[in-house]
PDB file of C-alpha atoms in Angstrom:
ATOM      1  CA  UNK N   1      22.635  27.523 -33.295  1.00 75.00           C
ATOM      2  CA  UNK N   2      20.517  30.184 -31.262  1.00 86.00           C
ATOM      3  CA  UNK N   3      22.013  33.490 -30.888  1.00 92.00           C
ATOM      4  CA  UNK N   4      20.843  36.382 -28.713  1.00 97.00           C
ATOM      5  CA  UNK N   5      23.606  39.568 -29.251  1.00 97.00           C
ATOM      6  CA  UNK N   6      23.407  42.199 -27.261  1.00 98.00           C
ATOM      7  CA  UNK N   7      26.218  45.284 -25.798  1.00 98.00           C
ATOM      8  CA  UNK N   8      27.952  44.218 -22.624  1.00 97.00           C
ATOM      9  CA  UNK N   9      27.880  47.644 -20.998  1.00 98.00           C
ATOM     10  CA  UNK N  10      26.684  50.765 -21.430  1.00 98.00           C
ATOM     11  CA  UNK N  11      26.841  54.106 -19.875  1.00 98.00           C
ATOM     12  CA  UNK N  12      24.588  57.152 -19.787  1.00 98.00           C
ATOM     13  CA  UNK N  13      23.506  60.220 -17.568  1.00 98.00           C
ATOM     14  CA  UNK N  14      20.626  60.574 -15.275  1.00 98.00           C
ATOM     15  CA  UNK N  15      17.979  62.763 -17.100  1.00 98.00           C
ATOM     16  CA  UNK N  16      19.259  61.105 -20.554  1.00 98.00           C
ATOM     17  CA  UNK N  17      18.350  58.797 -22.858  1.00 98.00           C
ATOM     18  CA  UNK N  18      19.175  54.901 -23.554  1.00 98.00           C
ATOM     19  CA  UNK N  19      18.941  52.769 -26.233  1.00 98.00           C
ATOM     20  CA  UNK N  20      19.883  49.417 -25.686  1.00 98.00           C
ATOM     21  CA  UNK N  21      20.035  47.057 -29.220  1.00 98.00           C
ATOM     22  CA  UNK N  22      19.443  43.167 -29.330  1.00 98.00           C
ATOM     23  CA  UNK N  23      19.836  41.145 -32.261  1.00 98.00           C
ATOM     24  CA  UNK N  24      18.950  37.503 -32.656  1.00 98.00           C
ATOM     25  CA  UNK N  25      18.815  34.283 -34.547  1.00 96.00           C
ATOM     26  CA  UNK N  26      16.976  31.710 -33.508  1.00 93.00           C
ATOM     27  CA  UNK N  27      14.855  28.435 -33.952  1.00 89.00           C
ATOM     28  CA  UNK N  28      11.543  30.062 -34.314  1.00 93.00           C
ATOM     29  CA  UNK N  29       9.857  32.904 -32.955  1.00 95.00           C
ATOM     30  CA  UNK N  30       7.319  33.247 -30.365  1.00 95.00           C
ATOM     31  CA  UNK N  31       8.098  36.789 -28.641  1.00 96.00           C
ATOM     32  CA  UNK N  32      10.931  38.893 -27.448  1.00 97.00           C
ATOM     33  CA  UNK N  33      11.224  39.379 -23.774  1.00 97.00           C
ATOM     34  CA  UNK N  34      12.822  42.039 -22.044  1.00 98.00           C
ATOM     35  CA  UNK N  35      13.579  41.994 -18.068  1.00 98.00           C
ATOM     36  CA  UNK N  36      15.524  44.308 -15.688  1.00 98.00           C
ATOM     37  CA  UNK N  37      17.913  42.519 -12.897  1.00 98.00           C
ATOM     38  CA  UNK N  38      19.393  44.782 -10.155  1.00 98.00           C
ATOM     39  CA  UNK N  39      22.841  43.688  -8.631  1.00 96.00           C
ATOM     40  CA  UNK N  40      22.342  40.609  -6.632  1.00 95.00           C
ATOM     41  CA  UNK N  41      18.521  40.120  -7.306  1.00 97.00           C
ATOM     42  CA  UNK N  42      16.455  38.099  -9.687  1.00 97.00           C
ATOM     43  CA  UNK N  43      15.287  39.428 -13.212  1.00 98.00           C
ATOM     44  CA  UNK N  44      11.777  41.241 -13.365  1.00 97.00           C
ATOM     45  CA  UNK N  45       9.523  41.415 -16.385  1.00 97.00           C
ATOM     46  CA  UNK N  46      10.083  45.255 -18.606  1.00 97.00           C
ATOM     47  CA  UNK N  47       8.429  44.450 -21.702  1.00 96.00           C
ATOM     48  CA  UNK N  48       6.864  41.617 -24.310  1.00 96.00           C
ATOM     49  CA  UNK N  49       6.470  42.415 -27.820  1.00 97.00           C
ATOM     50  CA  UNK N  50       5.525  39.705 -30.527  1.00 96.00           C
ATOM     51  CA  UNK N  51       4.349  41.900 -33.484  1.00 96.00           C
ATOM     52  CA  UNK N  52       6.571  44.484 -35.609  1.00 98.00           C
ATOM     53  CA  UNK N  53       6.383  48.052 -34.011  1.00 97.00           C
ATOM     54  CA  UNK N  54       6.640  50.204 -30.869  1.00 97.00           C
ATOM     55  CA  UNK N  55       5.777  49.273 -27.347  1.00 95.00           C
ATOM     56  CA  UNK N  56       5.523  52.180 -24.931  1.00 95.00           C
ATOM     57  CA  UNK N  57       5.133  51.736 -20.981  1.00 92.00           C
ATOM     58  CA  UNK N  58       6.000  54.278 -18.948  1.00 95.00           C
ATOM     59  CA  UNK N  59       9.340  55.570 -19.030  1.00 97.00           C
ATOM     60  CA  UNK N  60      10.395  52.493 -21.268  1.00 97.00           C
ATOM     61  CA  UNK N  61       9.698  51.432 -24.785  1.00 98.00           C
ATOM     62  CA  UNK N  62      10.537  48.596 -26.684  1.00 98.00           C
ATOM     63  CA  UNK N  63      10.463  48.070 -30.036  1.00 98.00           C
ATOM     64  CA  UNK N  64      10.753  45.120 -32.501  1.00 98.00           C
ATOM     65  CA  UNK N  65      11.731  44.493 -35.788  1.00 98.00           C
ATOM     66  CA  UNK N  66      10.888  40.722 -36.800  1.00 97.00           C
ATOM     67  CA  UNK N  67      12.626  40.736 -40.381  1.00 96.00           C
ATOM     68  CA  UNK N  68      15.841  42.451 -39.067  1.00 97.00           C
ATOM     69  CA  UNK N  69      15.720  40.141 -36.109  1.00 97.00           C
ATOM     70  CA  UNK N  70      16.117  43.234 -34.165  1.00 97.00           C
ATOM     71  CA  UNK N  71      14.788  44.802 -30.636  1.00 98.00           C
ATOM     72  CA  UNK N  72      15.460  48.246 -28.787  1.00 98.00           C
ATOM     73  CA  UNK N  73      14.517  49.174 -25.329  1.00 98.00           C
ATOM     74  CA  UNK N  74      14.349  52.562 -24.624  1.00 98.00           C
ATOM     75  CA  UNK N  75      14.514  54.149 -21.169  1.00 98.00           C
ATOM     76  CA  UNK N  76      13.768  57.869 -21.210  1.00 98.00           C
ATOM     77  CA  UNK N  77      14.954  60.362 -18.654  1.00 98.00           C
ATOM     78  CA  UNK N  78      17.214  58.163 -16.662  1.00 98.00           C
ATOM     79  CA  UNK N  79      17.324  57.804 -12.540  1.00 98.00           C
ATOM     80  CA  UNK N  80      20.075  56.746 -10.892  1.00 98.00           C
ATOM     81  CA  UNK N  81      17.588  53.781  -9.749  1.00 97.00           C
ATOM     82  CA  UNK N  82      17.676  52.528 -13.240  1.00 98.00           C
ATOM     83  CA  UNK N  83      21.584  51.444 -12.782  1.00 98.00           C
ATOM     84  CA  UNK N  84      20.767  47.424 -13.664  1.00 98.00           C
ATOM     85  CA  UNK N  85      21.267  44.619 -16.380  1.00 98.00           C
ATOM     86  CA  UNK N  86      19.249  44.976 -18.890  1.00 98.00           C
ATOM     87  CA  UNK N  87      18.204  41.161 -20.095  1.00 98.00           C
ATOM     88  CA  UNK N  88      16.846  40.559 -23.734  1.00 98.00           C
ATOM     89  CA  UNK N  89      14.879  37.018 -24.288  1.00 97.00           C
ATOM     90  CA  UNK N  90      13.251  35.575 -26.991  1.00 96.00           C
ATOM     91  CA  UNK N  91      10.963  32.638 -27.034  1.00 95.00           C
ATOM     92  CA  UNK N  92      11.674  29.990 -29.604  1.00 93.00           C
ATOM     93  CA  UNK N  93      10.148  27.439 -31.737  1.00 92.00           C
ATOM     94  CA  UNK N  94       9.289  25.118 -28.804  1.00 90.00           C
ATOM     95  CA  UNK N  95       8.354  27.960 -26.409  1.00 91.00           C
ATOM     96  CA  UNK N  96      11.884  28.004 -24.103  1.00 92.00           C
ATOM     97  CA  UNK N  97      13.171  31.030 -23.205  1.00 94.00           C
ATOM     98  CA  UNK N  98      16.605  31.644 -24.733  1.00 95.00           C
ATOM     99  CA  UNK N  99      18.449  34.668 -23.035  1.00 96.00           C
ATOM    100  CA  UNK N 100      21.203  37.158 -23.744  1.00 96.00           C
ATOM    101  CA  UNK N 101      23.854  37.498 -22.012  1.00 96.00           C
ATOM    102  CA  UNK N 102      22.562  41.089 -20.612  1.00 97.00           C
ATOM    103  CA  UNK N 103      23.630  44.758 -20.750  1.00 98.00           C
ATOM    104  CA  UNK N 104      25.085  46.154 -17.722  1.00 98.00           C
ATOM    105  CA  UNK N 105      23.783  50.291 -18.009  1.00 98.00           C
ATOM    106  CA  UNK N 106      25.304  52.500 -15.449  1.00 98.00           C
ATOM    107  CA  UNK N 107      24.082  55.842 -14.500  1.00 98.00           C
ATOM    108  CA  UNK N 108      26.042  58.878 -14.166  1.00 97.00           C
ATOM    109  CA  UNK N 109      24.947  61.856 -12.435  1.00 95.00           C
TER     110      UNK N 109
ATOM    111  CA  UNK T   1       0.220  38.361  -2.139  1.00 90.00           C
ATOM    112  CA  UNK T   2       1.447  35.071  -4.285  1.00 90.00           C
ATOM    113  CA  UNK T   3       5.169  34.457  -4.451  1.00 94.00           C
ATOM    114  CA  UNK T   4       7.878  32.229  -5.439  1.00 97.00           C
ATOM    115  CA  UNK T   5      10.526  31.612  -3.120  1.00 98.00           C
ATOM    116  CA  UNK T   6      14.074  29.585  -2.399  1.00 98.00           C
ATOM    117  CA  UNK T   7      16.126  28.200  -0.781  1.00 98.00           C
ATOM    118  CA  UNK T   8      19.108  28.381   0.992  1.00 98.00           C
ATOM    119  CA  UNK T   9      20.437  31.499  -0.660  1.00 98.00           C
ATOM    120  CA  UNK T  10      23.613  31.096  -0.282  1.00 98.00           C
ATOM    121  CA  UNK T  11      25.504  27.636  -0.106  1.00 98.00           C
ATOM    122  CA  UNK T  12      29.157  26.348   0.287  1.00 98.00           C
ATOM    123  CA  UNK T  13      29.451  22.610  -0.412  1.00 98.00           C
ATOM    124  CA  UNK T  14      32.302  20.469  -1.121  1.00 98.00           C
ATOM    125  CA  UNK T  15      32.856  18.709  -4.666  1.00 98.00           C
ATOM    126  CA  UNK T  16      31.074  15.195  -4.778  1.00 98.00           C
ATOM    127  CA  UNK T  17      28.489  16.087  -2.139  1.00 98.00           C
ATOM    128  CA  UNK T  18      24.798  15.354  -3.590  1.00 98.00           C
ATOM    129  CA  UNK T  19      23.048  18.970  -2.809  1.00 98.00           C
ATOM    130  CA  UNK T  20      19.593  20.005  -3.096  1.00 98.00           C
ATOM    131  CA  UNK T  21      18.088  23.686  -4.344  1.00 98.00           C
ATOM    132  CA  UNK T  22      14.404  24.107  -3.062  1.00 98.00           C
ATOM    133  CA  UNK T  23      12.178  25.894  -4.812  1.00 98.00           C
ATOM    134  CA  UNK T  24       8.369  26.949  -3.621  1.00 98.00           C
ATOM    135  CA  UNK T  25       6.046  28.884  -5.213  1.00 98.00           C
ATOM    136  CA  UNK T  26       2.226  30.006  -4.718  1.00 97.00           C
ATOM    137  CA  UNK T  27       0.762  31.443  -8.046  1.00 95.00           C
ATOM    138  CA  UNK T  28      -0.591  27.748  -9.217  1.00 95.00           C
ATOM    139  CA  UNK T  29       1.634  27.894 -11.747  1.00 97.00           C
ATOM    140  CA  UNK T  30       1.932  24.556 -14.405  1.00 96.00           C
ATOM    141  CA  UNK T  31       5.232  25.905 -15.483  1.00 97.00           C
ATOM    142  CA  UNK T  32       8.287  25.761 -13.690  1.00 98.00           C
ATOM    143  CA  UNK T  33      11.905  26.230 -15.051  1.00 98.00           C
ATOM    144  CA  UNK T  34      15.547  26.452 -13.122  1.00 98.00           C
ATOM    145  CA  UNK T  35      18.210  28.365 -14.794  1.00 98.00           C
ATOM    146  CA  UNK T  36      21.946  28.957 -13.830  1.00 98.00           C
ATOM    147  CA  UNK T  37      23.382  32.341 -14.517  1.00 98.00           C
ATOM    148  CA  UNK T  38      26.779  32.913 -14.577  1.00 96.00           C
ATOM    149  CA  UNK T  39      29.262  35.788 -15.505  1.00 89.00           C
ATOM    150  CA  UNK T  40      29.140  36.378 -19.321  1.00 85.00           C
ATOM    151  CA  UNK T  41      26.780  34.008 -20.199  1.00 89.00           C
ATOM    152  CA  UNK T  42      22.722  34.220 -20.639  1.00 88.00           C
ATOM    153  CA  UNK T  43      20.315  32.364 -18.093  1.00 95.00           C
ATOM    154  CA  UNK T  44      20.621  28.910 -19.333  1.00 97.00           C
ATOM    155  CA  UNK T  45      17.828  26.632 -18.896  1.00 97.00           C
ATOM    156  CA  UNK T  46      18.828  23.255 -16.735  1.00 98.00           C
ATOM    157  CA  UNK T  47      15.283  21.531 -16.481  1.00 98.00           C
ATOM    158  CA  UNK T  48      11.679  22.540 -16.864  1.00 97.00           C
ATOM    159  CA  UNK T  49       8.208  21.017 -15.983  1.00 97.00           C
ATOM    160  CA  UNK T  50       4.637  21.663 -17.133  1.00 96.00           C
ATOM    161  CA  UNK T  51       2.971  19.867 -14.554  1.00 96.00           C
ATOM    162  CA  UNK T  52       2.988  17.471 -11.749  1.00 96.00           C
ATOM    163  CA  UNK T  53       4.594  14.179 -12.676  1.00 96.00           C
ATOM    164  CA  UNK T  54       6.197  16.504 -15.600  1.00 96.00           C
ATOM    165  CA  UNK T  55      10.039  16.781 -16.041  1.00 97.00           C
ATOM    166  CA  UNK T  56      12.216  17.841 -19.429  1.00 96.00           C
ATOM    167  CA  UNK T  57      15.470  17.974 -19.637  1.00 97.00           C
ATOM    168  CA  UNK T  58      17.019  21.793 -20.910  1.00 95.00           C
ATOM    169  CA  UNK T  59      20.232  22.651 -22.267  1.00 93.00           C
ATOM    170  CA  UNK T  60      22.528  22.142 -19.940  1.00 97.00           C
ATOM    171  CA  UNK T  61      21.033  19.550 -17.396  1.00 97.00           C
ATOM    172  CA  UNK T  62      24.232  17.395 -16.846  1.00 97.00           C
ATOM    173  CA  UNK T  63      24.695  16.441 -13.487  1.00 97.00           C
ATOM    174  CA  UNK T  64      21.248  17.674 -12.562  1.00 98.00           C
ATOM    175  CA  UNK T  65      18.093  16.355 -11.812  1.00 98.00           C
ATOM    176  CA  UNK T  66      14.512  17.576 -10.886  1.00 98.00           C
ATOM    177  CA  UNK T  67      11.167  16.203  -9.803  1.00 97.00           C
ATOM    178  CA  UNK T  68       7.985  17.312  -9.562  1.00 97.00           C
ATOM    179  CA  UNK T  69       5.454  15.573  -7.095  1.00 97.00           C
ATOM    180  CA  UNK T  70       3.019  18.713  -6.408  1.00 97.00           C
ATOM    181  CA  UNK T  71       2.571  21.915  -8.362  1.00 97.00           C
ATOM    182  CA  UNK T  72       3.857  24.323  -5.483  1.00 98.00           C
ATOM    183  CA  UNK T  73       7.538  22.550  -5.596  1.00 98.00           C
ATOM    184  CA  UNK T  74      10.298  21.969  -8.199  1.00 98.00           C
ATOM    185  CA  UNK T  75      13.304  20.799  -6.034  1.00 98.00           C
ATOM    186  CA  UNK T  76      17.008  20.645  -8.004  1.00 98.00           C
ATOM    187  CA  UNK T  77      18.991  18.050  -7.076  1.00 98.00           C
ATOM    188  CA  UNK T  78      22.959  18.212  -7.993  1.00 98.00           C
ATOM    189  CA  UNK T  79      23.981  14.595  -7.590  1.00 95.00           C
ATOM    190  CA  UNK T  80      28.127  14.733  -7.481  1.00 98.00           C
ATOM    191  CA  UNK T  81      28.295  18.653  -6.850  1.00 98.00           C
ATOM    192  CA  UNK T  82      31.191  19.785  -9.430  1.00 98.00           C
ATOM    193  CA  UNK T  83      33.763  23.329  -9.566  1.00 98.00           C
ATOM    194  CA  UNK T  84      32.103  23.916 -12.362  1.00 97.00           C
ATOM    195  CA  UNK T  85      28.523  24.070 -11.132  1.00 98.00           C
ATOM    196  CA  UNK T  86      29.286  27.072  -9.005  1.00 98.00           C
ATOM    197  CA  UNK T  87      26.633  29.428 -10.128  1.00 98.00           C
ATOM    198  CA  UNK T  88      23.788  31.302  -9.196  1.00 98.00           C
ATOM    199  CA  UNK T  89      20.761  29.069  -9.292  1.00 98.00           C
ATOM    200  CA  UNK T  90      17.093  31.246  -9.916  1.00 98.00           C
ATOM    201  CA  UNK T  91      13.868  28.870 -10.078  1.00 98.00           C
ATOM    202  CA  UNK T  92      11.010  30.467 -12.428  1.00 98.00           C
ATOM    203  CA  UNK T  93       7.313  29.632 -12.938  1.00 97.00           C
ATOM    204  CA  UNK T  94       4.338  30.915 -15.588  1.00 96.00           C
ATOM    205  CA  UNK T  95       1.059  30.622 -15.759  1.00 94.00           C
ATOM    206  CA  UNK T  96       1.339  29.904 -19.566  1.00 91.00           C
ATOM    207  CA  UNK T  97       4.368  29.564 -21.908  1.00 87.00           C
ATOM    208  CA  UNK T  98       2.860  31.493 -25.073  1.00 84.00           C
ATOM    209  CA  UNK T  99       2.025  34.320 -25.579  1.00 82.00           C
ATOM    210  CA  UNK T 100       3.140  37.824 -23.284  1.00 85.00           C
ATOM    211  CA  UNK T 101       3.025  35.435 -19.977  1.00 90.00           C
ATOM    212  CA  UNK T 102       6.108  36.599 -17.675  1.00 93.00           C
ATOM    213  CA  UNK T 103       8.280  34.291 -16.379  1.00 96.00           C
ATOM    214  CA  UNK T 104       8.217  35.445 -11.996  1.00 97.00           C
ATOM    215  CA  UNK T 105      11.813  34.517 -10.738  1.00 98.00           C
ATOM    216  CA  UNK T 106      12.950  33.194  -7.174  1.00 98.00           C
ATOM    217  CA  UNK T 107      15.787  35.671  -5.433  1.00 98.00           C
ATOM    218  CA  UNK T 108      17.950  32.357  -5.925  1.00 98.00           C
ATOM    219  CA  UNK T 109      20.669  30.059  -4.307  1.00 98.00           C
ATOM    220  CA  UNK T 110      24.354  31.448  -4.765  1.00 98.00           C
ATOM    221  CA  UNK T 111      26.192  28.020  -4.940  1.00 98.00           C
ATOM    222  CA  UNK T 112      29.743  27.512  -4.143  1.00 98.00           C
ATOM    223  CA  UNK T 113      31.487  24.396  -4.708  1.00 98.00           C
ATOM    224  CA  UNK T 114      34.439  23.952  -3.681  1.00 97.00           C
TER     225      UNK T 114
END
């Protein structure tokens, strides 16, 4: 079966730094999202990475690790605003999306 | 500015009731998908269609159906609304499925059946 694993919650303090993990397993691989999703609102696109290595954008970063099945996204010096789920994705064999269940990252200040 | 958009947002029906989730949307897209999120799980993929005329079943699609007469509209249809298919509902569309093509989500229909 298809497998996305990823921490249920995390916490962390505004200024810090984050490091949210996702493993996966599944049928094929064609890309590893990663989207943001506020309380109450829909998910919005972070991050795509498809080859081995380090994506930076901003604040955020995401890297990939295609042997270890493996993903990070990194968010550097933390605002309260970035209190969200934090939604890992990977694209699979026949191009579907197939989701984590998400990481719920709350900000202390 | 182009935009995807739903509706109702919010929705109390009663079980056995045939309901229907709109869904609109304004970037051209092919690609169209409807997922149900709920608490603990990962957005799970009901049905999906790559053009007009276009319709594929996903992984949980029981007691669901779709069609797809224009590219601007994707309406759900729940045909004997069920407990269990209280949910929130997001619609999705992309211009193309490989490669780093987002997926742009509706603000989606919170569904209550009860």
């Amino acid at each position: 079966g298809q497998n996305i694993d990823q921490p249920t919650e995390m916490t962390a303090t505004e200024g810090a730094i984050v490091q949210i993990n996702c493993t996966y397993q599944t049928s094929g691989f064609n890309g590893l999202f990663w989207y943001q999703q506020h309380a109450g609102e829909a998910p919005t696109f972070l991050s795509y990475n498809v080859l081995d290595g380090l994506e930076e954008k901003g604040r955020f970063s995401s890297f990939l690790s295609r042997s270890k099945g493996y993903s990070y996204l990194l968010l550097k010096e933390l605002q309260m605003k970035d209190s969200a789920s934090y939604l890992c994705a990977v694209l699979d064999s026949n191009y579907q999306l197939i989701w984590g269940a998400g990481t719920k990252l709350i900000i202390k200040p | 500015d182009a935009e995807i958009t739903q509706s109702p947002r919010h929705k109390i029906t009663e079980t056995g009731r045939q309901v229907t989730l709109a869904c609109h949307q304004t970037w051209n897209h092919n690609n169209m998908f409807w997922y149900r999120q709920d608490l603990g799980h990962g957005l799970r993929l009901i049905h999906y269609s790559y053009g007009v005329q276009d319709t594929n079943k996903g992984e949980v699609s029981d007691g669901y159906s779709v069609s797809r007469s224009n590219t601007e509209d994707l309406p759900l249809t729940l045909e004997s609304a069920a407990s269990s298919q209280t949910s929130v509902y997001f619609c999705a569309s992309s211009e193309k499925l490989a490669g780093p093509y987002e997926q742009y989500f509706g603000p989606g229909t919170r569904l209550t059946v009860t």
